[in-house]
Coordinates of C-alpha atoms in Angstrom, one line a residue:
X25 CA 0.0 0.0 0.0
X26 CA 1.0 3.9 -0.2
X27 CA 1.7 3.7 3.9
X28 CA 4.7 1.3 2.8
X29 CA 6.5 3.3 0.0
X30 CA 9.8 5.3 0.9
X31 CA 10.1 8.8 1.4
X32 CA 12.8 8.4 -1.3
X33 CA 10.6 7.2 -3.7
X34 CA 7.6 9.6 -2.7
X35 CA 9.7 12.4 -3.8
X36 CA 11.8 10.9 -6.1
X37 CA 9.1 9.6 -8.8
X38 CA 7.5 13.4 -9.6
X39 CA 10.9 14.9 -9.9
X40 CA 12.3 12.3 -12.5
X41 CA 8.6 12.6 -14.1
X42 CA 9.2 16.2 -14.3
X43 CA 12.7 16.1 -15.4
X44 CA 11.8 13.7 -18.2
X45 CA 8.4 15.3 -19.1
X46 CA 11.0 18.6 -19.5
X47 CA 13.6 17.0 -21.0
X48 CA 11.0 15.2 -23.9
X49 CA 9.1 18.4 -25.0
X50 CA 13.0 20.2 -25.2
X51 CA 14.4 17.9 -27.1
X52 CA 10.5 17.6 -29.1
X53 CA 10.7 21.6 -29.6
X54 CA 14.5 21.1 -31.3
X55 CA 13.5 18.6 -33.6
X56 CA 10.9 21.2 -35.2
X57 CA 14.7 23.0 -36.3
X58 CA 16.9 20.4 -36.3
X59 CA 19.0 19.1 -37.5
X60 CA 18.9 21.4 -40.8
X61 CA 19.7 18.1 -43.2
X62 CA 18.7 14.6 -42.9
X63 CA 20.4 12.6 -40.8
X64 CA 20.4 8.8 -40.9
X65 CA 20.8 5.6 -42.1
X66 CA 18.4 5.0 -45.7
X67 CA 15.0 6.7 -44.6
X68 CA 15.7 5.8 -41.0
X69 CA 16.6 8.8 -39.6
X70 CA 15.1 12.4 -39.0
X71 CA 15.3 16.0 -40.8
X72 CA 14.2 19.1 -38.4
X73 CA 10.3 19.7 -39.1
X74 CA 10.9 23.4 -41.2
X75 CA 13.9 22.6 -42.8
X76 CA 12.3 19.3 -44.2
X77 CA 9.0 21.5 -45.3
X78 CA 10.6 24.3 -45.7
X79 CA 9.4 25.3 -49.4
X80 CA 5.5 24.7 -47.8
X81 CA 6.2 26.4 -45.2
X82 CA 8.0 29.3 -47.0
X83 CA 4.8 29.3 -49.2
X84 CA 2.1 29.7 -46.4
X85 CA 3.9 32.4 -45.0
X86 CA 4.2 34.2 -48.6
X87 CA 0.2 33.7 -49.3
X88 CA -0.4 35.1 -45.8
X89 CA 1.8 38.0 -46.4
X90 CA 0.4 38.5 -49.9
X91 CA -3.2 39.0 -48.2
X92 CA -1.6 42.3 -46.2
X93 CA 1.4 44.1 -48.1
X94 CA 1.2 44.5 -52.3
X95 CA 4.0 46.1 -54.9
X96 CA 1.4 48.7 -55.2
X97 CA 1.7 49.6 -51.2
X98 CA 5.3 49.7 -51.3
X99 CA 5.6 51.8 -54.2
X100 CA 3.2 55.0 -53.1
X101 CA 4.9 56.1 -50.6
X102 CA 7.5 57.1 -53.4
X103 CA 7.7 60.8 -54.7
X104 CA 9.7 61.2 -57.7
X105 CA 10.2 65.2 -56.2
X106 CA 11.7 63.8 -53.4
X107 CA 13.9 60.9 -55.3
X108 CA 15.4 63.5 -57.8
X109 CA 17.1 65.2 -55.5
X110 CA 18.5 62.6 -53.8
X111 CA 20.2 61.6 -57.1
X112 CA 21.3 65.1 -57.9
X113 CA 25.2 64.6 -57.1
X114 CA 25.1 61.4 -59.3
X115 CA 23.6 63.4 -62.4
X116 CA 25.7 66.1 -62.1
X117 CA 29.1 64.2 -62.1
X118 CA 28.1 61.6 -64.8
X119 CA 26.2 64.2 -67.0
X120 CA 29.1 65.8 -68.5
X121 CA 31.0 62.4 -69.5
X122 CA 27.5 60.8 -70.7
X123 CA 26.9 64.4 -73.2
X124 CA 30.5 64.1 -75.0
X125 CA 30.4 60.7 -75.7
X126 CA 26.8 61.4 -77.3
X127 CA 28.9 64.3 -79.0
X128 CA 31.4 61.9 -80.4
X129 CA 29.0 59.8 -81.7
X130 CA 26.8 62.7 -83.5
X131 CA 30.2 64.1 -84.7
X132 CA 33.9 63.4 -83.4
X133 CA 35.3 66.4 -82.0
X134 CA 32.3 68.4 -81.7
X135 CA 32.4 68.5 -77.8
X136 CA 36.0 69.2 -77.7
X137 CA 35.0 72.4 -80.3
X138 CA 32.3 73.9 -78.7
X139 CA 33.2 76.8 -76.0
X140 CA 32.8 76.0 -72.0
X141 CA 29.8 78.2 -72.4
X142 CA 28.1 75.9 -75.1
X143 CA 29.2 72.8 -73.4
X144 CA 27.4 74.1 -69.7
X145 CA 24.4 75.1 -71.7
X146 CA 23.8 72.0 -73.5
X147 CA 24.5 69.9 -69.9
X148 CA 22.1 72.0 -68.5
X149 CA 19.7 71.5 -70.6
X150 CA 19.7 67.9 -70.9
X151 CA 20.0 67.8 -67.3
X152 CA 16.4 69.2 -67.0
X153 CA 15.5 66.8 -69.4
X154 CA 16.8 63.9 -67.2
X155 CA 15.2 65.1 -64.2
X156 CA 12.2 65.5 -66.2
X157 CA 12.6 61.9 -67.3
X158 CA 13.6 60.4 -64.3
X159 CA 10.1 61.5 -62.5
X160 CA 8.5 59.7 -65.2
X161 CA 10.4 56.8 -65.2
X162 CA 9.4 56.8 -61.6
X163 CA 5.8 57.3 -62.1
X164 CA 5.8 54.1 -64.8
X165 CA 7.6 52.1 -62.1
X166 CA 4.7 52.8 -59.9
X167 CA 2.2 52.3 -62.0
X168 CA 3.5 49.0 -63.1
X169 CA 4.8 47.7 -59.5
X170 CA 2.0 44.6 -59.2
X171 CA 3.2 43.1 -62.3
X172 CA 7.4 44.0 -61.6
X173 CA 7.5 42.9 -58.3
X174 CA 6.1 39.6 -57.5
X175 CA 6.2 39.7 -53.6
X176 CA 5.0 36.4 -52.8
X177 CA 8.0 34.9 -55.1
X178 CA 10.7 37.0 -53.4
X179 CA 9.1 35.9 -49.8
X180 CA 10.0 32.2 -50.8
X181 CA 12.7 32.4 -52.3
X182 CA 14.3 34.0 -49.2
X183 CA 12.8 31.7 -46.8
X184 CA 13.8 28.5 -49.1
X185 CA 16.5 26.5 -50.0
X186 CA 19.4 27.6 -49.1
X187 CA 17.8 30.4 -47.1
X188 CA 15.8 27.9 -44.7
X189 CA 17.9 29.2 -42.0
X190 CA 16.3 32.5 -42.2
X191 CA 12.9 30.8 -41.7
X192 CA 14.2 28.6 -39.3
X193 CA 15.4 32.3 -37.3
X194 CA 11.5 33.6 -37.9
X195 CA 9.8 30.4 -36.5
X196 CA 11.8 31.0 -33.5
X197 CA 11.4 34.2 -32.8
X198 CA 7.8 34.7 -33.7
X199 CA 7.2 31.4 -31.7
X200 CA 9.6 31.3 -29.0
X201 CA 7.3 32.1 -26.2
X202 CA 4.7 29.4 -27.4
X203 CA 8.1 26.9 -28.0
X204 CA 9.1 27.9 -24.1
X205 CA 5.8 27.0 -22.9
X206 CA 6.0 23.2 -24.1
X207 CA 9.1 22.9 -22.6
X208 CA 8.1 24.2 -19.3
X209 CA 4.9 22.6 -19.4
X210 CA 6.1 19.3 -19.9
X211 CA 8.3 19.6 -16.8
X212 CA 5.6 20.7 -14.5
X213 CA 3.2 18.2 -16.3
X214 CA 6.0 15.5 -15.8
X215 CA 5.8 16.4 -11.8
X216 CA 1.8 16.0 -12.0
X217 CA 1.9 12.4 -13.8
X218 CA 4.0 11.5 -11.0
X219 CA 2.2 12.2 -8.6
X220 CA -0.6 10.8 -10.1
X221 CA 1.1 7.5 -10.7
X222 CA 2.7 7.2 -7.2
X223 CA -0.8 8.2 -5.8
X224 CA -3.0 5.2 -7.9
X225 CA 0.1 2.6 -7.4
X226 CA -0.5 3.4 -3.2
X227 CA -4.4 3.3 -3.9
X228 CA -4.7 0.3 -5.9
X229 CA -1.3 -1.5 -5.4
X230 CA -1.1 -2.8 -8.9
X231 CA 2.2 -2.1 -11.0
X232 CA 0.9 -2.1 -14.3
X233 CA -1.4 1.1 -13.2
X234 CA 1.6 3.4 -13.8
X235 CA 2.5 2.5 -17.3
X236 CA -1.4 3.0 -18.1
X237 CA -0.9 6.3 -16.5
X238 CA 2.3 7.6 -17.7
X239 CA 0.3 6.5 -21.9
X240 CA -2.9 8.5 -21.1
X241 CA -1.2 11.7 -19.1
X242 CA 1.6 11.5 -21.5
X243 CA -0.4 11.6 -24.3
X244 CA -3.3 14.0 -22.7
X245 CA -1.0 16.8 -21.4
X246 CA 1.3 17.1 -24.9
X247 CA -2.6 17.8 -26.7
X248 CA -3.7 19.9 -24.0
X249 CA -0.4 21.8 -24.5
X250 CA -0.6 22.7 -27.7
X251 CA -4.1 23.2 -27.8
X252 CA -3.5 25.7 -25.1
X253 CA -1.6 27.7 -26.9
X254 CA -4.3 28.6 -30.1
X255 CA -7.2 27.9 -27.8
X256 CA -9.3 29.8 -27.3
X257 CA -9.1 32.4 -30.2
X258 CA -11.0 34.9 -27.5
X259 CA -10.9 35.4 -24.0
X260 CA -13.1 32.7 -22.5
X261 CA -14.1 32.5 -19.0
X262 CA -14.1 28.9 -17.3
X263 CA -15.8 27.6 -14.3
X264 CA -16.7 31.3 -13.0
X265 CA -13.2 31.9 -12.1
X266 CA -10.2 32.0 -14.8
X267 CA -10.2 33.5 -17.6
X268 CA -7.9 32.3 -20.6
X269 CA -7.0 32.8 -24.2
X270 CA -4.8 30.9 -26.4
X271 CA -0.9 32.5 -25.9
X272 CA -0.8 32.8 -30.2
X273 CA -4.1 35.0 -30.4
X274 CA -3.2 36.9 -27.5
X275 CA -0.1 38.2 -28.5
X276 CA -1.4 39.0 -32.1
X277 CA -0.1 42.6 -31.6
X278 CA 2.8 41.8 -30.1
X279 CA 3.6 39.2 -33.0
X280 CA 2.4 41.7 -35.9
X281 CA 5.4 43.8 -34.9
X282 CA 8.2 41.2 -34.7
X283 CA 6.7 39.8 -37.8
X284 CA 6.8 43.5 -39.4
X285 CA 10.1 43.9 -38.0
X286 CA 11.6 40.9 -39.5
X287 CA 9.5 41.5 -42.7
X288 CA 12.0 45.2 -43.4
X289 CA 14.8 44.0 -42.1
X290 CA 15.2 40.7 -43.8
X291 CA 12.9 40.3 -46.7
X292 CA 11.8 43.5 -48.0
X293 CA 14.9 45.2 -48.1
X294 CA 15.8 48.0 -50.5
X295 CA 18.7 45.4 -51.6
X296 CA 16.0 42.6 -52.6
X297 CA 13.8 45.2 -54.0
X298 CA 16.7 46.5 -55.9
X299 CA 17.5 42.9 -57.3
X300 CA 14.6 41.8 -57.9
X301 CA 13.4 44.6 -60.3
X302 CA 17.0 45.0 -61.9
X303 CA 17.2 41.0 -62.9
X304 CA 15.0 38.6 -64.6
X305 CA 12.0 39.8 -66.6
X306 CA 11.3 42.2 -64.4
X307 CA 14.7 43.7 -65.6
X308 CA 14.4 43.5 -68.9
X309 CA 10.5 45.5 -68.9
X310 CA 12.3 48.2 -66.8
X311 CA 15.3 48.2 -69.5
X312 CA 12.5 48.4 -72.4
X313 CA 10.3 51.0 -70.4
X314 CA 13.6 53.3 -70.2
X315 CA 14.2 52.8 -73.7
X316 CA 11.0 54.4 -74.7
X317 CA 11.8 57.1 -72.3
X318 CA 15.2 57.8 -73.7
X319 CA 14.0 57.4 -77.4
X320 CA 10.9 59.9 -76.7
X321 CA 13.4 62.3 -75.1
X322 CA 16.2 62.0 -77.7
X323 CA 13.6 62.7 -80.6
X324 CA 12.5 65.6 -79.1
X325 CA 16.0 66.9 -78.9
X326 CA 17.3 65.4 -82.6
X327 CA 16.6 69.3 -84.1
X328 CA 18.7 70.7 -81.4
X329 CA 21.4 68.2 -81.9
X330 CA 21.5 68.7 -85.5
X331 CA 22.2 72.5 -84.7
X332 CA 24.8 71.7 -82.5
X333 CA 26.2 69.8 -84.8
X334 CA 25.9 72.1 -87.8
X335 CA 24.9 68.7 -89.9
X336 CA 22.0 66.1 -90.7
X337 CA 22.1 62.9 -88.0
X338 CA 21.3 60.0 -88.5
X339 CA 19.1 57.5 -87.8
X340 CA 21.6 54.8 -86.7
X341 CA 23.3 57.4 -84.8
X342 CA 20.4 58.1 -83.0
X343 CA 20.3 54.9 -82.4
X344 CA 23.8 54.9 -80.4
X345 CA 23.1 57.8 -78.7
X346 CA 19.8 55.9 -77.5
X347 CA 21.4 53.1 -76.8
X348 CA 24.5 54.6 -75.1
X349 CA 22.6 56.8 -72.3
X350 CA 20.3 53.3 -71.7
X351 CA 23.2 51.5 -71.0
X352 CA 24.0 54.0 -68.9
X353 CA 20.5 54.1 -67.4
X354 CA 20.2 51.0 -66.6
X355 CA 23.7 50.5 -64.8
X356 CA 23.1 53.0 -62.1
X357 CA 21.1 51.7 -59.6
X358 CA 23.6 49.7 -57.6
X359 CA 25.4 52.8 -57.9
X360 CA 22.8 54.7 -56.6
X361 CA 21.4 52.2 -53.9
X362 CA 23.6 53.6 -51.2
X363 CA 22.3 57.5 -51.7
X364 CA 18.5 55.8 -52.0
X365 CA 18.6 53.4 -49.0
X366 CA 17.6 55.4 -46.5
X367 CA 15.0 57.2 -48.2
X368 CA 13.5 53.8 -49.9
X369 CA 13.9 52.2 -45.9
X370 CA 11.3 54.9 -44.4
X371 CA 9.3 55.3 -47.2
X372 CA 8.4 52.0 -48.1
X373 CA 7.4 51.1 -44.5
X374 CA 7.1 47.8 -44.6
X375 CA 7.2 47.2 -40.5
X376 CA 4.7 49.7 -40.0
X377 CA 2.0 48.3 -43.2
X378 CA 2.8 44.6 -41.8
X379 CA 2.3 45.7 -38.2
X380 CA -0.8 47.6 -39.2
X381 CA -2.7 45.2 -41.4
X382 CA -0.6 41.9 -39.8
X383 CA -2.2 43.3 -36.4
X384 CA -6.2 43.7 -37.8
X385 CA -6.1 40.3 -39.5
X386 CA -9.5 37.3 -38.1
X387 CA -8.3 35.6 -35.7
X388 CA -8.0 32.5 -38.0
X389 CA -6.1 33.7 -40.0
X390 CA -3.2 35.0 -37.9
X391 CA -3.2 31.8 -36.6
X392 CA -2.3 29.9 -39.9
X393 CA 1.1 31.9 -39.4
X394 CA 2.3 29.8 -36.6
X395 CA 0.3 27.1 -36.8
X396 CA 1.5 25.0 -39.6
X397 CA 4.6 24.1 -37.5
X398 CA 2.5 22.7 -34.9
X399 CA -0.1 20.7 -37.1
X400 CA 2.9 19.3 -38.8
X401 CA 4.6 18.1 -35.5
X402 CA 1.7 18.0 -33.6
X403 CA 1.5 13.8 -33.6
X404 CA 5.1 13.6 -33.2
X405 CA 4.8 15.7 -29.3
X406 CA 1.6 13.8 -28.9
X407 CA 2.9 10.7 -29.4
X408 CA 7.0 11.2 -27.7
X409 CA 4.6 12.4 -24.6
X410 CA 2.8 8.9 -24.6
X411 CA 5.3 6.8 -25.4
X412 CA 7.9 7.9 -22.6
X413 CA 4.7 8.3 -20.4
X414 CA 4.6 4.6 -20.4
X415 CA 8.0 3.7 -20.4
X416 CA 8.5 5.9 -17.3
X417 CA 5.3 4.9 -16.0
X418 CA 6.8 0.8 -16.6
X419 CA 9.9 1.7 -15.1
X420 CA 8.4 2.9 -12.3
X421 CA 6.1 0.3 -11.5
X422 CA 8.7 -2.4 -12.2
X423 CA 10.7 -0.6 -9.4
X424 CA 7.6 -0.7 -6.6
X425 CA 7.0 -4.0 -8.0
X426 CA 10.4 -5.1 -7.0
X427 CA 10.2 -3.0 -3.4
X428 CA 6.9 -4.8 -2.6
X429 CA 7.9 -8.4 -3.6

């Protein structure tokens, strides 16, 4: 009976309970992120939950963020009065080198011919119409962002492949409070299924009672865990006296931030944005869209170049001249990006418009955010709770079957 069980014993079966209940939901939490490759022998063997789903993952988090944040968002906040400045310096030190090789193409020497005077006049004047052309440029860009910049595409491809390590960082940070509480949970469940066990072994006296035990509370308090932290989506009052709501719901807010946080520093950078819309198709539409730009700009000026150069042009070396200032066009921006950065950074406001939108989503569906980890590893801490519930429990009542013999 319970009367003749040790002290020892009394003690000593909730602590190791708790100790292993701890132990099992740590080492469950690290399997969701490790280890980042497979590791085993044939298909024995096991492949941290995200980095093994990593491309579904990266793809629910890219549809959710698609239902808050668009190209289009991004790009109004830009003013193309406020980006010309900004590039001022960089106009006025390549302008002059940019209007004498277009010289030398129209005629050779004609730059070289013409007073200072002439020369400053002519890069003036062209530098209006580069400004001028610039804000237009800027305006198309606008216009067109939704079919440049595919945000959903750039969101997986940095979460993916060789960037799982970056989702890996966002799972734990927008989840480590929710990760903390399984592992904590397990340990003071761990104490309670102890207690429990020693309790119905003094009661009933029959070993094979804490096995059965250690199964069902195993298995029970791993579901009750995790259900706890998505349920409920509200605050709920129970029994008259507590009143709870699911940790992931409750810190919606709090989440939105990080989330929005990790969203400008990481994803939606200027740098990505940059690269995105300078390679690819993306970069060749932005190369054409410049071209018509340029050509509709050097047409208008083709009677003013033919006075300067006191002869007919061309057609093919309008032509050049077209395709010598796109060239030149199109290989500034990651000259540029350092002057732009800051002013792209706070404009586009990604953290805020994530925050914002992130923080005013249905309850259901901020919870598909975080969730997917969990429905995907759910069974697996369900099921290590049970299975070393029992072999503790078996352990245990091998032990008081031994002391009672």
């Amino acid at each position: 009976m319970f009367d003749d069980l040790t002290i020892g014993i009394v003690i000593g079966v909730p602590l190791i309970t708790a100790f292993i209940g701890y132990i099992t939901n740590w080492a469950a939490v690290k399997m969701i992120f490790h280890p980042r490759e497979f590791v085993g022998i044939g298909r024995v063997g096991w492949q941290g939950v995200i980095p093994a789903r990593n491309a579904k993952f990266a793809h629910d988090i890219a549809a959710n963020v698609g239902q808050v944040l668009s190209a289009k968002d991004l790009a109004s906040g830009f003013d193309p009065d406020e980006i010309e400045p900004l590039l001022a310096d960089r106009l006025d030190a390549e302008m002059p080198e940019v209007v004498r090789q277009a010289a030398e193409v129209i005629r050779p020497g004609l730059w070289d011919d013409m007073a200072p005077e002439a020369q400053q006049m002519v890069i003036t004047q062209l530098r209006s119409e580069g400004s001028q052309m610039a804000r237009e440029v800027v305006g198309d860009l606008t216009e067109l962002s939704d079919e440049l910049l595919d945000l959903e595409a750039l969101v997986v491809d940095l979460l993916s492949g060789e960037n799982v390590d970056r989702l890996v960082r966002l799972f734990q940070r927008l989840g480590r409070k929710e990760l903390r509480f399984i592992e904590v949970y397990g340990g003071v469940f761990g104490f309670l299924v102890g207690c429990v066990q020693v309790l119905l072994f003094g009661v009933l006296g029959q070993w094979w009672t804490m096995p059965i035990v250690g199964v069902l509370v195993g298995l029970g308090t791993n579901w009750l865990a995790i259900q706890m932290i998505f349920r409920p989506m509200e605050p709920t009052r129970y029994l008259g006296l507590v009143t709870y709501q699911g940790m992931f719901p409750k810190r919606q807010a709090e989440i939105a931030g990080e989330f929005g946080a990790v969203a400008e520093d990481e994803i939606f950078t200027p740098a990505n944005l940059f690269r995105v819309l300078t390679e690819g198709p993306s970069g060749t539409r932005i190369a054409r869209l410049v071209l018509e730009r340029v050509s509709e700009r050097i047409d208008q000026q083709r009677p003013m170049l033919e006075m300067l150069a006191q002869q007919p042009i061309t057609d093919d070396q309008i032509a050049t001249v077209k395709a010598l200032v796109v060239e030149k066009v199109t290989h500034e921006p990651p000259h540029v990006r350092a002057q732009l950065d800051p002013y792209l950074r706070e404009q586009l406001g990604v953290a805020r418009l994530v925050e914002e939108r992130m923080g005013a989503m249905s309850k259901p569906e901020f919870e598909r955010l975080l969730r997917g980890i969990f429905e995907e590893d759910e069974l697996t801490l369900i099921v290590i709770g049970g299975v070393l519930g029992g072999l503790v429990g078996l352990g245990e009542g091998a032990q008081f079957r031994a002391q009672n013999a």
